[in-house]
CSV table of C-alpha atoms in Angstrom, one decimal:
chain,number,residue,atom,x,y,z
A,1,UNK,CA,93.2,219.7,15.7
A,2,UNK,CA,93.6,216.7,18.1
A,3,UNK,CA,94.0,213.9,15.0
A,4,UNK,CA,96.5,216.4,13.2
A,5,UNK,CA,98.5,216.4,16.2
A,6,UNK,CA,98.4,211.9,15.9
A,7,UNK,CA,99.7,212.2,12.6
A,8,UNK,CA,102.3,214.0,13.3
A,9,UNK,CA,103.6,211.8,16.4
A,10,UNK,CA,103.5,208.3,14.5
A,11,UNK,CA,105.4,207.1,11.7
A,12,UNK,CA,103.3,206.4,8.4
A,13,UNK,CA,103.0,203.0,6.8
A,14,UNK,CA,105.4,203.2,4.2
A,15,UNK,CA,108.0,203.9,6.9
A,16,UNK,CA,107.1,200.7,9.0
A,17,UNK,CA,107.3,198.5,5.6
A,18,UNK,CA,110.7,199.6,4.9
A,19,UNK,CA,112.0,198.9,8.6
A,20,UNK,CA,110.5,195.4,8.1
A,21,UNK,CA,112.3,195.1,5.5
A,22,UNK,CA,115.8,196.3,6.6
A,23,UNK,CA,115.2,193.8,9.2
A,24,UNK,CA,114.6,190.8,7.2
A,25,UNK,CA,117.6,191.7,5.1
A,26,UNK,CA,120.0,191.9,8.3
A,27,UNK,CA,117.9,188.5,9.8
A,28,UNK,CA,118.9,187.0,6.5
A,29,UNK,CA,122.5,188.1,6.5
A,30,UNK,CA,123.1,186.5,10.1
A,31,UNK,CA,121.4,183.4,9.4
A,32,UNK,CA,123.5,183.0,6.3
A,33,UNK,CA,126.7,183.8,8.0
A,34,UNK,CA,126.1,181.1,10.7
A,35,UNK,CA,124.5,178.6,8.4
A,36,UNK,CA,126.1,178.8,5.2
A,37,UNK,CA,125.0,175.4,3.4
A,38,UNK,CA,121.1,175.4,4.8
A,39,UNK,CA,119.1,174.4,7.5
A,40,UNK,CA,118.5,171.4,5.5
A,41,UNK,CA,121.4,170.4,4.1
A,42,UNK,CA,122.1,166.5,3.3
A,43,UNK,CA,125.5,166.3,3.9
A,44,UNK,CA,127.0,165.3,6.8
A,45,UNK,CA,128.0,167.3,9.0
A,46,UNK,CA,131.9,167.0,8.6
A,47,UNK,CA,132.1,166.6,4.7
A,48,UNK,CA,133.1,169.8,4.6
A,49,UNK,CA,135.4,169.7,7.4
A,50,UNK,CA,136.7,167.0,5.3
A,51,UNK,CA,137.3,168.4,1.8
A,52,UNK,CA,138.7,171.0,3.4
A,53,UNK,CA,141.7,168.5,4.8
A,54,UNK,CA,141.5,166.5,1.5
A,55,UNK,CA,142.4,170.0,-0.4
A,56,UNK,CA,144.9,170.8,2.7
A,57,UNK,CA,146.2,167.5,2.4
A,58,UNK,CA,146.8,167.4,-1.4
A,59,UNK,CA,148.5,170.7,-1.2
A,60,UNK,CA,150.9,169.5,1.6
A,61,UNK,CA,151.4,166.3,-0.3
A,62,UNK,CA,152.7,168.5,-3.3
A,63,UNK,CA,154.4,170.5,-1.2
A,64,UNK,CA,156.4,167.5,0.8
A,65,UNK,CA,157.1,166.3,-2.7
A,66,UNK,CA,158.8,169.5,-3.9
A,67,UNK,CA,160.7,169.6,-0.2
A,68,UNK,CA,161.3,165.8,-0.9
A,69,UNK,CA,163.3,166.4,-4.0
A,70,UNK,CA,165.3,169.3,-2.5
A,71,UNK,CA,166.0,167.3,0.6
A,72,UNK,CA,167.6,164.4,-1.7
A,73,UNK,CA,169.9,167.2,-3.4
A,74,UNK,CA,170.8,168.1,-0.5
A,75,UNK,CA,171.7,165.1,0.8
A,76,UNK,CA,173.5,164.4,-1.8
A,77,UNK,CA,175.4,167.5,-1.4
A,78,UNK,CA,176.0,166.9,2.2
A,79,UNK,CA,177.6,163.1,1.0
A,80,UNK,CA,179.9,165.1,-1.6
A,81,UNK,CA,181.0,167.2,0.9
A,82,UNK,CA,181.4,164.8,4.0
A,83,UNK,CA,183.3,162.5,1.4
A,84,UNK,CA,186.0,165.1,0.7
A,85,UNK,CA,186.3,165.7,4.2
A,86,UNK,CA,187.0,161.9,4.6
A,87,UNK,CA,189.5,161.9,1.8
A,88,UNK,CA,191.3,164.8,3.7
A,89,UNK,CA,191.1,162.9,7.3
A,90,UNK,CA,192.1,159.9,5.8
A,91,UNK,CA,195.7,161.8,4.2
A,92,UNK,CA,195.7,163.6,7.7
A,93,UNK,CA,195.6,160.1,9.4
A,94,UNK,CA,198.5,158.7,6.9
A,95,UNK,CA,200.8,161.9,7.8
A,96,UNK,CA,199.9,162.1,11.4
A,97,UNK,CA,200.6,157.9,11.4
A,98,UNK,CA,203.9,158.6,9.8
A,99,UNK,CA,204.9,161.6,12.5
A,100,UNK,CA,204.1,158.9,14.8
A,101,UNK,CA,206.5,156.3,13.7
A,102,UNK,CA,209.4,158.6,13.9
A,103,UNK,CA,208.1,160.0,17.3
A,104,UNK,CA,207.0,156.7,19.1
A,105,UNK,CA,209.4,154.0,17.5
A,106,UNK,CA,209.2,151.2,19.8
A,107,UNK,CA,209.6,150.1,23.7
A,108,UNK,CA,213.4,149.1,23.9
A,109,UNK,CA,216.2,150.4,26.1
A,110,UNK,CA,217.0,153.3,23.3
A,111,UNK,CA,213.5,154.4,23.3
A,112,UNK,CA,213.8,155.2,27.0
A,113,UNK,CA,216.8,157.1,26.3
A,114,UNK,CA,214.7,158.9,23.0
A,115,UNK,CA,212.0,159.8,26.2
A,116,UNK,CA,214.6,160.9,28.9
A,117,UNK,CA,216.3,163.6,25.7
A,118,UNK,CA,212.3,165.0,25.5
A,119,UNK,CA,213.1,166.9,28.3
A,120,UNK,CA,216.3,168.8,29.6
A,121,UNK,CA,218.5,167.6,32.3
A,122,UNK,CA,221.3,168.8,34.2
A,123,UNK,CA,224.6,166.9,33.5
A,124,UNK,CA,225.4,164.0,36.2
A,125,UNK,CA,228.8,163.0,37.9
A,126,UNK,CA,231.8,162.7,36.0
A,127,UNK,CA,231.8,159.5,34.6
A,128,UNK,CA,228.0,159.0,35.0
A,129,UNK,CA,227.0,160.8,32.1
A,130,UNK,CA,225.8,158.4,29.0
A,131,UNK,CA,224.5,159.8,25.1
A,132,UNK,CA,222.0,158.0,23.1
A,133,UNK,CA,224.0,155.0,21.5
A,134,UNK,CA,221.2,154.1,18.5
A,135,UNK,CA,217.7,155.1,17.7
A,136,UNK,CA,214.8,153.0,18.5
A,137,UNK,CA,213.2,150.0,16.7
A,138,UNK,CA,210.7,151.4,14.0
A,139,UNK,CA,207.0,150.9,14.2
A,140,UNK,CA,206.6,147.4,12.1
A,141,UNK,CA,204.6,147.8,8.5
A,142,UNK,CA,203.4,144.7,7.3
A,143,UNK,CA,201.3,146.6,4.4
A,144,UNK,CA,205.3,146.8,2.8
A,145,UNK,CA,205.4,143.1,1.7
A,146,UNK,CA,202.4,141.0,3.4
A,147,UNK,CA,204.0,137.7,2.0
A,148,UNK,CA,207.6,138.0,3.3
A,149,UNK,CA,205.6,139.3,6.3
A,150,UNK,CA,204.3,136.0,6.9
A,151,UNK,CA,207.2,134.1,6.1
A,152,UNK,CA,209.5,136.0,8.6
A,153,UNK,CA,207.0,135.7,11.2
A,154,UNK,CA,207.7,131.6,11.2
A,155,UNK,CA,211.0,131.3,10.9
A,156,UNK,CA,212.5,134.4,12.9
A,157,UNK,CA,213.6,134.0,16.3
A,158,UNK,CA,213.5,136.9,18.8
A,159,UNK,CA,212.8,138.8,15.7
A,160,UNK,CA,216.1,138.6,13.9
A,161,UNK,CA,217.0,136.7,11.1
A,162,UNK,CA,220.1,135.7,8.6
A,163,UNK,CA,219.6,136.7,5.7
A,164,UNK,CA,221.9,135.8,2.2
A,165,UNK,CA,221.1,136.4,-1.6
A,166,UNK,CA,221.9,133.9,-4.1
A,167,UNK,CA,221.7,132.9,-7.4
A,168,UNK,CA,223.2,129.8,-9.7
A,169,UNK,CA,226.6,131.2,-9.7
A,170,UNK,CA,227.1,130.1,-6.2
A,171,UNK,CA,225.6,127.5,-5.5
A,172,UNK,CA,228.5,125.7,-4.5
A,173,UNK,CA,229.1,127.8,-1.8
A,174,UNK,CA,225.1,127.9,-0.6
A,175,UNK,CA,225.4,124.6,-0.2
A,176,UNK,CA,228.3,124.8,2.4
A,177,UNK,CA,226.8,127.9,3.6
A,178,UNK,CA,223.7,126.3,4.9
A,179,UNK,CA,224.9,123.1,5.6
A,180,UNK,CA,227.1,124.5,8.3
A,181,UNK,CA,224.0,127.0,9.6
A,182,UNK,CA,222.4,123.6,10.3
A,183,UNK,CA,224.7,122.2,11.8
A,184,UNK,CA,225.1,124.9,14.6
A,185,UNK,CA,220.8,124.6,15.0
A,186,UNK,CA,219.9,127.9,13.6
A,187,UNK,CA,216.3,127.9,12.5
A,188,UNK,CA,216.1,131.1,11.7
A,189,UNK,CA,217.8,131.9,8.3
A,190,UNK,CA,216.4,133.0,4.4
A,191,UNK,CA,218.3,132.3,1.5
A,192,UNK,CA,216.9,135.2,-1.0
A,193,UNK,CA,216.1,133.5,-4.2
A,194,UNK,CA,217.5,135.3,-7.3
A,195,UNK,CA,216.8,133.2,-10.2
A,196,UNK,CA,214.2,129.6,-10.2
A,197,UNK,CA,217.1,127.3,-9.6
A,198,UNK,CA,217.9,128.5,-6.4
A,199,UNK,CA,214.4,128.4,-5.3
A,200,UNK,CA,214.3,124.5,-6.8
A,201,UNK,CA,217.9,123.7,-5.3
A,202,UNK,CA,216.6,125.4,-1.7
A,203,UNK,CA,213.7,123.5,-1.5
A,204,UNK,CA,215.0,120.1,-2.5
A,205,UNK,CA,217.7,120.7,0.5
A,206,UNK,CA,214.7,121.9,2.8
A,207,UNK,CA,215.9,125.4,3.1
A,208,UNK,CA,214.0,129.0,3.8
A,209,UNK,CA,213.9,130.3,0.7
A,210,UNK,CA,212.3,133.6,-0.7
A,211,UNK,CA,211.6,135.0,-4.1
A,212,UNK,CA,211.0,138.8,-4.6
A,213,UNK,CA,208.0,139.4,-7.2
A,214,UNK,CA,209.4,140.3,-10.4
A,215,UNK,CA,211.2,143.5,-11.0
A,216,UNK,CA,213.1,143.6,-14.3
A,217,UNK,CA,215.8,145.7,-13.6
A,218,UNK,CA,216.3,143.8,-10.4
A,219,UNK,CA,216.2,140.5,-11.6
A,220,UNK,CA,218.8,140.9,-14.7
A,221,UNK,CA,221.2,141.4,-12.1
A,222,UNK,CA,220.2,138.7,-10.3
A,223,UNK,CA,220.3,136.0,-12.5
A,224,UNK,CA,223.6,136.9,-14.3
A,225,UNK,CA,225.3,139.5,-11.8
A,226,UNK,CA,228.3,138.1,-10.6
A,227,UNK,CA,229.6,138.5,-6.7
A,228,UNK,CA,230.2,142.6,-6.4
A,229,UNK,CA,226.8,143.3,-8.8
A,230,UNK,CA,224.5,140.6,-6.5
A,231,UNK,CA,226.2,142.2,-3.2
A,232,UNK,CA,225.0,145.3,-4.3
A,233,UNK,CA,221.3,144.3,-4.7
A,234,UNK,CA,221.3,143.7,-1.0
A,235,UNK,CA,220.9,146.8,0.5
A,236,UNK,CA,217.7,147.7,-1.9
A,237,UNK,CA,216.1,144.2,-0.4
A,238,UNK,CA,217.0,144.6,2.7
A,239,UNK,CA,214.8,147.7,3.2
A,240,UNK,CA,212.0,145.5,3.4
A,241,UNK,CA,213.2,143.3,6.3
A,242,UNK,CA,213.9,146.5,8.5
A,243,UNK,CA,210.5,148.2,7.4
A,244,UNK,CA,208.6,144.9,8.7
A,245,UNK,CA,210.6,145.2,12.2
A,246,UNK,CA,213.3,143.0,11.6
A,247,UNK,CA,217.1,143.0,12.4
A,248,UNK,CA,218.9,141.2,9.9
A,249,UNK,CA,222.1,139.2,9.6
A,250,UNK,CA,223.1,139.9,6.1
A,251,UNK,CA,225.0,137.3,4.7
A,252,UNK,CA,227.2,136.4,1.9
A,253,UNK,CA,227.5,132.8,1.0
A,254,UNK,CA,231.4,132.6,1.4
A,255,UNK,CA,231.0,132.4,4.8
A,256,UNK,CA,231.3,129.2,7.2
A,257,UNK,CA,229.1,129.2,10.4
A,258,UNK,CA,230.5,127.8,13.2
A,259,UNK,CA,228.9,129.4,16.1
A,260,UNK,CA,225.1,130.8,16.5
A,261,UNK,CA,226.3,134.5,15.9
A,262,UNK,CA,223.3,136.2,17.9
A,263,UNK,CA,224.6,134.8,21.2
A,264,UNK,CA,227.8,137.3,20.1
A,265,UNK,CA,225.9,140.5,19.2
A,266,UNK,CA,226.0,143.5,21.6
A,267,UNK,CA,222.9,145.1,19.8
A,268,UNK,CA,224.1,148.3,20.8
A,269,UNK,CA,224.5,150.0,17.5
A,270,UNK,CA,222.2,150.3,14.5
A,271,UNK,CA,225.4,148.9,12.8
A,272,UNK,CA,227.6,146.1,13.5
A,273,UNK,CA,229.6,144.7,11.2
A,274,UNK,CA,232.8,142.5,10.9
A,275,UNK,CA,236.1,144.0,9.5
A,276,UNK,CA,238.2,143.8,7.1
A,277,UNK,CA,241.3,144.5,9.5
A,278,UNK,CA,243.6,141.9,10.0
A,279,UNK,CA,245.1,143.3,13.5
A,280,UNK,CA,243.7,145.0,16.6
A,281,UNK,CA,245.2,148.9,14.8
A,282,UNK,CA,243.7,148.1,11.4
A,283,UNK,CA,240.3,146.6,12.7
A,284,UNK,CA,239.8,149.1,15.5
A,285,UNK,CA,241.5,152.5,14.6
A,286,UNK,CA,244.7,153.9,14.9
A,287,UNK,CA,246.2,157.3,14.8
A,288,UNK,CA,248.3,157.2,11.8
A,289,UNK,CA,251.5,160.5,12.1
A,290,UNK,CA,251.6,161.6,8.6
A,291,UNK,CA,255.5,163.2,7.9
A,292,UNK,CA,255.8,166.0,5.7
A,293,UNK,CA,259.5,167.4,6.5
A,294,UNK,CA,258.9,170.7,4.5
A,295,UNK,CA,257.1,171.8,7.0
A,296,UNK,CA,259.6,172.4,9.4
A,297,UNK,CA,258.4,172.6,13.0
A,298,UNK,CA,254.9,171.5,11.6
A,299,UNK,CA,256.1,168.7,10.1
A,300,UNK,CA,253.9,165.6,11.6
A,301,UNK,CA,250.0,165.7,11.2
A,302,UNK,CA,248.3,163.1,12.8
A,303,UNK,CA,245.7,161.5,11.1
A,304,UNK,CA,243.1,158.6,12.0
A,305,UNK,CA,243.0,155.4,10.3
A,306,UNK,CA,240.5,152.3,10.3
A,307,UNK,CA,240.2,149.6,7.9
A,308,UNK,CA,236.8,149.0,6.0
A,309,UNK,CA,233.9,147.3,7.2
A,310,UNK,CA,232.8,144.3,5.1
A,311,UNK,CA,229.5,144.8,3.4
A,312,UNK,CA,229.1,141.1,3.2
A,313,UNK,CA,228.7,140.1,7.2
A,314,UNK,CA,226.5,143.0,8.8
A,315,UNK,CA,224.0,143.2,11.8
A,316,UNK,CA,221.7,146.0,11.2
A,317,UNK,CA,218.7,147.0,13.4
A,318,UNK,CA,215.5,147.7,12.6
A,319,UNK,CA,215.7,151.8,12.8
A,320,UNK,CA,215.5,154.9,11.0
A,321,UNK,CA,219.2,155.6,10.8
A,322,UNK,CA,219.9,151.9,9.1
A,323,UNK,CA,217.1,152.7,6.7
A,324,UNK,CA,218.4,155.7,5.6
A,325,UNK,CA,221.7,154.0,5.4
A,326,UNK,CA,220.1,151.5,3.2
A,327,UNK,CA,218.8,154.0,0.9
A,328,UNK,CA,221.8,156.2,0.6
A,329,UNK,CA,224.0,153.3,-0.6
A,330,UNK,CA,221.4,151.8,-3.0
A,331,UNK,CA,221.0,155.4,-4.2
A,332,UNK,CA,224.5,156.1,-5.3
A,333,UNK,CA,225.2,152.5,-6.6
A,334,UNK,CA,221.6,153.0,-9.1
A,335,UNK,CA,223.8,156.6,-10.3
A,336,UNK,CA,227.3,155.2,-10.2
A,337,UNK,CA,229.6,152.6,-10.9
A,338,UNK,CA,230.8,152.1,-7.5
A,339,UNK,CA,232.0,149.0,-5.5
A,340,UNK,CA,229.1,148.9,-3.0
A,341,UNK,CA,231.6,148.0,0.1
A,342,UNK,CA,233.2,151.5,-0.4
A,343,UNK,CA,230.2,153.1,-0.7
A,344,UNK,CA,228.7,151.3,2.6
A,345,UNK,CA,231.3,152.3,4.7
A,346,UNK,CA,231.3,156.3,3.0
A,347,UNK,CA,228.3,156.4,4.2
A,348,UNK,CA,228.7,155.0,7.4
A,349,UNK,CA,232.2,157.5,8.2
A,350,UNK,CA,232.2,160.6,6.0
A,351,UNK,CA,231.4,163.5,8.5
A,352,UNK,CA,228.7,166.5,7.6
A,353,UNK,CA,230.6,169.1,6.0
A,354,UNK,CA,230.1,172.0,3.6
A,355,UNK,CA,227.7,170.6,1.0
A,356,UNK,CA,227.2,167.5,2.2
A,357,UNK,CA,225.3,166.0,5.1
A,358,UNK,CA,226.8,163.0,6.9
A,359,UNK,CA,224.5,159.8,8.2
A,360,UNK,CA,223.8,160.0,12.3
A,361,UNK,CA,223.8,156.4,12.8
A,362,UNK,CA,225.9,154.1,15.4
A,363,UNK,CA,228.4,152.0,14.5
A,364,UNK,CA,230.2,148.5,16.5
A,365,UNK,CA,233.2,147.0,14.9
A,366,UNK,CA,232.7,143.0,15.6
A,367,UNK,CA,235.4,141.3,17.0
A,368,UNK,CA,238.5,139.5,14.8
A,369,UNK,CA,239.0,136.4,16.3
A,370,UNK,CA,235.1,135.9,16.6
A,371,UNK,CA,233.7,136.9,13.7
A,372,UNK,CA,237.2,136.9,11.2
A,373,UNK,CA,237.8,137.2,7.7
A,374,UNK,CA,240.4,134.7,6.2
A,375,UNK,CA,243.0,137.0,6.1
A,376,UNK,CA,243.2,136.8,9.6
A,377,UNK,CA,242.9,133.0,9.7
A,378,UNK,CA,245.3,132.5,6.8
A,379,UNK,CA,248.4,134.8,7.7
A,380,UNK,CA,248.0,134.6,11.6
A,381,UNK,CA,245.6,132.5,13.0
A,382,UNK,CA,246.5,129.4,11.8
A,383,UNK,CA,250.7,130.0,12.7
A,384,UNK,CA,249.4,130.4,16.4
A,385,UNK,CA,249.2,127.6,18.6
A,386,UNK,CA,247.0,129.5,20.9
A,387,UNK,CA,244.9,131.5,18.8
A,388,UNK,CA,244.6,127.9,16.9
A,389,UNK,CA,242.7,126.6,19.5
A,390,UNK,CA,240.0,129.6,19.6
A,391,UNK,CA,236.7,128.7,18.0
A,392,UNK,CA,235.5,131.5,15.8
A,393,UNK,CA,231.8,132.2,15.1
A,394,UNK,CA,232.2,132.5,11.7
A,395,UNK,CA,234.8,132.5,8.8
A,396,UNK,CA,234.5,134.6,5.7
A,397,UNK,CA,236.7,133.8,3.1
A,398,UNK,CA,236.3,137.4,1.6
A,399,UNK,CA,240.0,138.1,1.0
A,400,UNK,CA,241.0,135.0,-1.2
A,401,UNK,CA,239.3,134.5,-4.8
A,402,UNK,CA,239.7,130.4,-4.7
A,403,UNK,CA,236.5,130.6,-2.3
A,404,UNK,CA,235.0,127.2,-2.4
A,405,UNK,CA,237.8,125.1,-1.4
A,406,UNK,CA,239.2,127.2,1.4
A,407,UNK,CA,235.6,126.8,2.9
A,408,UNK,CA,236.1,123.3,2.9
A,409,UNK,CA,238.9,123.4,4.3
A,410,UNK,CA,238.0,125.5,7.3
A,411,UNK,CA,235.1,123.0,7.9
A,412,UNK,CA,237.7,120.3,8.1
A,413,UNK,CA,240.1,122.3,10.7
A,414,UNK,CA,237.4,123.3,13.0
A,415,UNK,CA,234.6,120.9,13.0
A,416,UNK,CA,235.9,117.9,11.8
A,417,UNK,CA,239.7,118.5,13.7
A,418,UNK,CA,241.8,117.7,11.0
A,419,UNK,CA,244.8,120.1,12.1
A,420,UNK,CA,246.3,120.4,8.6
A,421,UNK,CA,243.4,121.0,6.7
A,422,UNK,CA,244.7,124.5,6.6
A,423,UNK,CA,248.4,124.1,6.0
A,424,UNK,CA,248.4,123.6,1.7
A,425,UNK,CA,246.5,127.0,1.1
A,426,UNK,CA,249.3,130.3,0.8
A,427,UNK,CA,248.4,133.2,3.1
A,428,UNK,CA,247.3,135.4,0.2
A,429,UNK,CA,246.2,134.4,-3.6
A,430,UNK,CA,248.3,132.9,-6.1
């Protein structure tokens, strides 16, 4: 009875095997776990560690390759991109750079009267009140012409120059023509050279000269144009001077210096130019009654009269409004066959009116008796004993065709004082 009851209260030893087992199996589970390669292993104790960065490493190193050759592309993307950008700013720079010009154009008096207009005012005392007489210098642009950039900037004085065109057909007349601009001390004058023999006959006499770079249609009229067709040319050449900051003297060659014409300028316009009127009504302006009797009651109309400006002795400032003037005239003498003196001083007069808008630019009319054409010398000048004995700046002999000799003559008469050097020459043309 008692070693039945021991059986029963202690496992057999099958049962104890098997548990020995079980925990051998679970001993050998953890010990493999926490020592994977051994307790002996002859490695060190890192290799691992390391293959394990050598395979991380390989991986990232294909992987930065890969993000490499997307980066690149995208890069290069980006460069497109920013490029086009540039392009844009660049075109943006060129318009804004433009706005500027017409908005900021130079530090003279007018531009202070450009800044006072920005804003309103109230109207001052009668008498006080003063409008804008000419627009401001523009903004100079020596990319226009870099050569006749430099040349202007050694021989122009104050920034102003005389200018004249010429080619062989009067070279006569250039010869007086700067012979007597020497003579008065100007330095600061440019003969514009239309053919090779001017520029030859210029520099053998040590005179500025200039040649434009060729320009066929341009330089056919130069070399055989005669006075009208050369005259014309001027105002497409002249755009040039202005654009570079310049106000210019144009010149023709019929005309005798006799006086440095820029201590006689007011300045005050963006044009002033000598007349072709003989008198103080026909050089000035007049109000001229126009009769027409059938009109009973309504008979006289009054009308306003000047006579021409001469397209051949001009000041013209350096401003927007002369510019346009420039273009306009060389515009319609390219279209039509014109005489370009009418067409200069169209542009200058004719009002805005119904299909057509007129030119906003400021206009001086120079004095006769300084700055006077020979029809004033020749039919009243020279009978005057007191108006004999004013010195003119300058003569232009624009209204007589037998140029070259009248030149001479005035030469002798005012700087040589030969009183009759005028007297064998009729008032008008034979």
């Amino acid at each position: 009875m008692a070693v039945g009851r021991r059986d029963k209260g202690q496992p057999s030893r099958g049962s104890r095997i098997a548990i020995a087992i079980a925990i051998g199996v679970l001993l050998g589970c953890v010990f493999a776990f926490l020592y994977p390669h051994g307790f002996f292993n002859s490695d060190p104790p890192n290799t691992t560690s390391q293959a394990r960065r050598l395979a991380k490493s390989s991986f990232l190193t294909g992987s930065s390759s890969c993000e490499s050759s997307e980066r690149v592309n995208m890069l290069k993307s980006d460069i497109v991109s920013l490029s086009d950008k540039n392009s844009e700013l660049k075109k943006q720079v060129r318009e804004l750079t433009e706005k500027l010009r017409i908005a900021e154009q130079g530090t003279d008096n007018a531009q202070k009267q450009v800044l006072a207009l920005g804003q309103q005012h109230k109207a001052g005392p009668f008498g006080t009140v003063k409008a804008l007489r000419t627009y401001p210098t523009v903004i100079p642009d020596e990319s226009v012409n870099p050569r006749l950039a430099k040349i202007l900037e050694e021989i122009a004085v104050n920034k102003e120059i005389i200018v004249a065109l010429a080619n062989s057909n009067v070279k006569i007349m250039l010869e007086v023509w700067f012979t007597s601009i020497k003579r008065v001390g100007l330095k600061n004058y440019l003969v514009v050279a239309l053919d090779d023999q001017i520029v030859e006959f210029c520099k053998s006499n040590n005179v500025p000269v200039y040649k434009r770079d060729p320009d066929n249609g341009l330089d056919s009229i130069g070399r055989t144009g005669g006075n009208h067709a050369v005259s014309g040319l001027k105002f497409r050449i002249l755009r040039e001077f202005l654009q570079l900051g310049y106000g210019v003297l144009l010149s023709d060659v019929d005309i005798v210096y006799l006086q440095n014409p820029f201590d006689h300028l007011y300045r005050d316009s963006d044009v002033e130019s000598m007349t072709d009127g003989h008198n103080n009504m026909t050089a000035y302006g007049y109000d001229d009654v126009f009769d027409e009797p059938t009109m009973g009651w309504a008979r006289y109309a009054h009308t306003m009269r000047i006579w021409v400006y001469n397209s051949g002795f001009f000041y013209i400032r350096p401003t927007i409004a002369s510019i346009e003037l420039l273009d306009r005239v060389a515009d319609r003498l390219a279209h039509e066959n014109l005489w370009d003196q009418a067409v200069f001083n169209e542009e200058l007069y004719f009002p805005s009116h119904p299909g057509y808008e007129g030119l906003h630019a400021s206009k001086r009319t120079m004095d006769i008796y300084m700055f006077m054409n020979s029809k004033v010398l020749f039919k009243t000048v020279r009978k005057d004993d007191k108006l004999k004995k004013l010195k003119p700046v300058i003569v232009h002999v624009n209204y007589h065709p037998d140029k070259y000799p009248r030149m001479l003559a005035v030469v002798e008469f005012y700087v040589n004082g030969k009183q009759n050097a005028l007297d064998p020459f009729p008032d008008g043309s034979e």
